[in-house]
CSV table of C-alpha atoms in Angstrom, one decimal:
chain,number,residue,atom,x,y,z
G,1,UNK,CA,128.2,-39.1,-43.4
G,2,UNK,CA,128.8,-39.5,-47.2
G,3,UNK,CA,128.7,-43.3,-46.7
G,4,UNK,CA,125.2,-43.2,-45.2
G,5,UNK,CA,123.5,-41.2,-47.8
G,6,UNK,CA,121.7,-42.4,-50.9
G,7,UNK,CA,123.8,-42.0,-54.1
G,8,UNK,CA,122.2,-41.5,-57.5
G,9,UNK,CA,124.2,-42.6,-60.5
G,10,UNK,CA,123.4,-42.5,-64.2
G,11,UNK,CA,124.7,-44.9,-66.8
G,12,UNK,CA,124.4,-43.9,-70.5
G,13,UNK,CA,124.1,-46.9,-72.8
G,14,UNK,CA,125.9,-47.1,-76.1
G,15,UNK,CA,123.9,-46.3,-79.2
G,16,UNK,CA,122.0,-49.2,-80.6
G,17,UNK,CA,122.1,-50.3,-84.2
G,18,UNK,CA,119.1,-48.2,-85.3
G,19,UNK,CA,120.6,-45.1,-83.6
G,20,UNK,CA,124.0,-45.8,-85.3
G,21,UNK,CA,122.5,-46.3,-88.7
G,22,UNK,CA,120.0,-43.5,-88.5
G,23,UNK,CA,120.8,-39.8,-89.0
G,24,UNK,CA,120.1,-38.9,-85.4
G,25,UNK,CA,121.6,-35.9,-83.6
G,26,UNK,CA,123.2,-36.6,-80.3
G,27,UNK,CA,121.2,-34.8,-77.6
G,28,UNK,CA,123.2,-35.7,-74.5
G,29,UNK,CA,126.3,-34.1,-73.2
G,30,UNK,CA,127.8,-35.3,-69.9
G,31,UNK,CA,130.7,-35.0,-67.4
G,32,UNK,CA,131.4,-37.3,-64.5
G,33,UNK,CA,128.6,-35.7,-62.4
G,34,UNK,CA,126.3,-33.7,-64.7
G,35,UNK,CA,124.3,-34.3,-67.8
G,36,UNK,CA,122.7,-32.0,-70.3
G,37,UNK,CA,119.8,-33.2,-72.5
G,38,UNK,CA,118.8,-31.0,-75.5
G,39,UNK,CA,115.3,-31.7,-76.8
G,40,UNK,CA,114.9,-30.4,-80.3
G,41,UNK,CA,111.7,-28.8,-81.7
G,42,UNK,CA,111.0,-32.0,-83.7
G,43,UNK,CA,111.0,-33.9,-80.5
G,44,UNK,CA,107.9,-35.9,-79.5
G,45,UNK,CA,108.2,-34.4,-76.1
G,46,UNK,CA,107.1,-30.9,-77.1
G,47,UNK,CA,106.8,-29.5,-73.5
G,48,UNK,CA,110.5,-30.4,-72.9
G,49,UNK,CA,112.1,-28.5,-75.8
G,50,UNK,CA,115.4,-26.9,-74.9
G,51,UNK,CA,118.3,-27.9,-72.7
G,52,UNK,CA,117.8,-29.5,-69.3
G,53,UNK,CA,120.6,-30.2,-66.9
G,54,UNK,CA,120.8,-32.8,-64.2
G,55,UNK,CA,123.3,-33.6,-61.5
G,56,UNK,CA,124.2,-37.0,-60.2
G,57,UNK,CA,126.8,-38.4,-57.8
G,58,UNK,CA,128.4,-40.2,-60.8
G,59,UNK,CA,127.7,-40.6,-64.5
G,60,UNK,CA,129.0,-43.6,-66.4
G,61,UNK,CA,129.4,-43.0,-70.1
G,62,UNK,CA,128.6,-45.4,-73.0
G,63,UNK,CA,132.1,-46.8,-72.9
G,64,UNK,CA,132.0,-47.6,-69.2
G,65,UNK,CA,132.8,-51.2,-68.2
G,66,UNK,CA,130.8,-53.5,-66.0
G,67,UNK,CA,133.6,-53.9,-63.5
G,68,UNK,CA,133.9,-50.1,-63.2
G,69,UNK,CA,130.2,-49.7,-62.4
G,70,UNK,CA,130.4,-52.6,-59.9
G,71,UNK,CA,133.5,-51.2,-58.1
G,72,UNK,CA,132.1,-47.7,-57.8
G,73,UNK,CA,128.4,-48.5,-57.1
G,74,UNK,CA,128.0,-52.0,-55.7
G,75,UNK,CA,131.2,-52.8,-53.9
G,76,UNK,CA,130.6,-50.1,-51.3
G,77,UNK,CA,127.1,-51.5,-50.7
G,78,UNK,CA,128.5,-55.0,-50.1
G,79,UNK,CA,131.1,-53.5,-47.7
G,80,UNK,CA,128.2,-51.9,-45.8
G,81,UNK,CA,126.2,-55.1,-45.7
G,82,UNK,CA,129.3,-56.9,-44.2
G,83,UNK,CA,129.4,-54.2,-41.6
G,84,UNK,CA,125.8,-55.0,-40.6
G,85,UNK,CA,123.8,-52.4,-42.7
G,86,UNK,CA,121.1,-53.1,-45.2
G,87,UNK,CA,121.9,-52.3,-48.8
G,88,UNK,CA,119.8,-51.6,-51.9
G,89,UNK,CA,120.6,-51.0,-55.5
G,90,UNK,CA,117.7,-49.8,-57.6
G,91,UNK,CA,117.8,-49.7,-61.4
G,92,UNK,CA,115.2,-47.5,-63.1
G,93,UNK,CA,114.7,-46.7,-66.8
G,94,UNK,CA,112.6,-47.2,-69.8
G,95,UNK,CA,112.5,-50.5,-71.7
G,96,UNK,CA,115.8,-51.0,-73.6
G,97,UNK,CA,117.8,-48.5,-71.5
G,98,UNK,CA,120.2,-51.1,-70.2
G,99,UNK,CA,118.9,-52.0,-66.7
G,100,UNK,CA,119.1,-55.7,-67.2
G,101,UNK,CA,122.6,-55.5,-68.8
G,102,UNK,CA,123.9,-53.4,-65.9
G,103,UNK,CA,122.3,-55.6,-63.2
G,104,UNK,CA,122.6,-59.1,-64.7
G,105,UNK,CA,125.1,-58.8,-67.5
G,106,UNK,CA,125.7,-61.5,-70.1
G,107,UNK,CA,126.0,-65.1,-69.1
G,108,UNK,CA,129.2,-67.0,-70.0
G,109,UNK,CA,131.1,-63.7,-70.5
G,110,UNK,CA,133.0,-63.0,-67.3
G,111,UNK,CA,134.0,-59.4,-68.4
G,112,UNK,CA,130.3,-58.7,-69.0
G,113,UNK,CA,129.0,-60.0,-65.7
G,114,UNK,CA,126.6,-57.5,-64.2
G,115,UNK,CA,126.2,-56.0,-60.7
G,116,UNK,CA,124.3,-59.0,-59.2
G,117,UNK,CA,126.7,-61.8,-60.0
G,118,UNK,CA,129.7,-59.6,-59.2
G,119,UNK,CA,128.1,-58.7,-55.8
G,120,UNK,CA,127.6,-62.4,-54.9
G,121,UNK,CA,131.2,-63.2,-56.0
G,122,UNK,CA,132.5,-60.3,-53.9
G,123,UNK,CA,130.3,-61.1,-50.9
G,124,UNK,CA,131.3,-64.7,-50.7
G,125,UNK,CA,135.0,-63.8,-51.3
G,126,UNK,CA,134.9,-61.4,-48.4
G,127,UNK,CA,133.1,-64.0,-46.2
G,128,UNK,CA,135.8,-66.6,-47.1
G,129,UNK,CA,138.5,-64.2,-45.9
G,130,UNK,CA,136.7,-63.3,-42.7
G,131,UNK,CA,137.4,-64.6,-39.2
G,132,UNK,CA,136.1,-68.2,-39.3
G,133,UNK,CA,134.4,-67.6,-35.9
G,134,UNK,CA,132.1,-65.0,-37.4
G,135,UNK,CA,128.8,-66.4,-38.6
G,136,UNK,CA,127.1,-64.8,-41.5
G,137,UNK,CA,123.4,-64.9,-42.4
G,138,UNK,CA,122.6,-63.5,-45.9
G,139,UNK,CA,119.2,-62.7,-47.3
G,140,UNK,CA,118.8,-61.3,-50.7
G,141,UNK,CA,115.7,-60.2,-52.7
G,142,UNK,CA,115.7,-59.5,-56.4
G,143,UNK,CA,112.7,-58.6,-58.4
G,144,UNK,CA,111.6,-56.9,-61.6
G,145,UNK,CA,108.6,-54.7,-61.9
G,146,UNK,CA,107.3,-54.4,-65.5
G,147,UNK,CA,104.1,-52.7,-66.4
G,148,UNK,CA,103.3,-52.3,-62.7
G,149,UNK,CA,103.5,-56.1,-62.2
G,150,UNK,CA,106.2,-58.1,-60.3
G,151,UNK,CA,107.8,-60.4,-62.8
């Protein structure tokens, strides 16, 4: 079923200061489920020149909010975990692409909390509302791999 399959989403981060101040041409066009990347002849990735299209289950644009990403991506995983299934969220991307922001967020800014703190809040909120006779055992692993080393 659709609930059982792996879902692949893409989050496009906002432009950083250098990108905003530089005279860079935007090379990404996207909809809710597809993205087109146009590599120009001056690109350092010469074998990728031209347009390349990719399809995802969902694409979050640069204006997407942390809560929106959580509700669409992570909340269903938590619901599955509470139903007895294992769940995994895997963030992948180059340095500076926004993985830590999406997963962890910004401390002391509730609206900028990432997936991980929101998942714990939601998980324990659901447990608090559950039948008190149900016993829960929760195990969680969180790790970062950087330059092929576990951090």
